[in-house]
Steps between C-alpha positions, in 0.01 A plus 500: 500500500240614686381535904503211690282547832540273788269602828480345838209533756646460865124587636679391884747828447228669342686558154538479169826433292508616135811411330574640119744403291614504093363822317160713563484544079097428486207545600569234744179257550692296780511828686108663463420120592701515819332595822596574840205546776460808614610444866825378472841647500641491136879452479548547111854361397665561237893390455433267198313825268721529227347816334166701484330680180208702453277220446583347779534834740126509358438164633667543799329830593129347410628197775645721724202761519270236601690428841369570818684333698605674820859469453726434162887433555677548180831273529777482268399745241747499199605834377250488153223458774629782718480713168121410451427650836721810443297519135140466560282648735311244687723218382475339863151551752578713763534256772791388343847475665857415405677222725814486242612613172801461234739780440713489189895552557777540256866526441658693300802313476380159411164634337338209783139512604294371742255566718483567894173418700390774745283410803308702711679577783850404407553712184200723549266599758275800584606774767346752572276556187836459289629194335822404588774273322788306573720429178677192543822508321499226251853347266536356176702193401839695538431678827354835339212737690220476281244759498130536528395537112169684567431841608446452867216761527286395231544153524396525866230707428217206517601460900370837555098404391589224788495693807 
């Protein structure tokens, strides 16, 4: 399956909506034929992407690169996206910033996954220079604390080219 790319002008809020979905596997034509003007806000969602590989971080970085738009929201970014950014330099232009995110969580005892969105200012927010975090404690289907199943500072690590 490949991306499917839905957009939205809303020239009277002066932005853009870019919504991805299904798997960035190619070198994706409906995304090099997509484009955004230049002077609106791009708010880039993406809860429906599935997956991302290196043909389509290729794609995505030859799409993204071309962006000047003053502002880019990233919302919803799934975990295999959040590795992409951790992975390759210049993955996302530099006006890029994270409005929310998934974090993976697991439990030991029931061998349960699922994921956990973080949102700027609720689970994470910027003090002082530092990034700051708020865990939320999260149960599986018998009651268990699950636990984060990344490594906390180098999963993070994309936040701190957002600043």
């Amino acid at each position: 399956m490949s991306v499917k790319v839905d957009h939205v002008i809303l020239k009277d809020q002066n932005l853009a909506r870019v919504s991805l979905g299904g798997v960035l596997e190619n070198d994706e034509k409906a995304l090099a034929e997509l484009s955004i003007p230049a002077t609106l806000d791009l708010h880039l969602h993406l809860e429906q992407l599935r997956g991302i590989n290196s043909l389509g971080v290729r794609a995505f970085v030859n799409w993204s690169s071309k962006l000047k738009n003053p502002k880019i929201m990233i919302h919803d970014a799934p975990k295999a996206f959040v590795d992409q950014i951790n992975m390759v330099d210049g993955f996302l232009p530099a006006q890029a910033r994270m409005r929310s995110f998934y974090v993976p969580y697991y439990s030991e005892a029931t061998g349960e996954e699922t994921q956990v969105q973080f949102t700027i200012g609720i689970n994470f927010y910027l003090y002082e220079g530092q990034w700051k975090f708020f865990f939320p404690e999260v149960h599986d289907s018998r009651g268990n604390l699950m636990s984060v199943d990344v490594q906390p500072e180098r999963y993070f690590r994309f936040l701190n080219k957002m600043k």
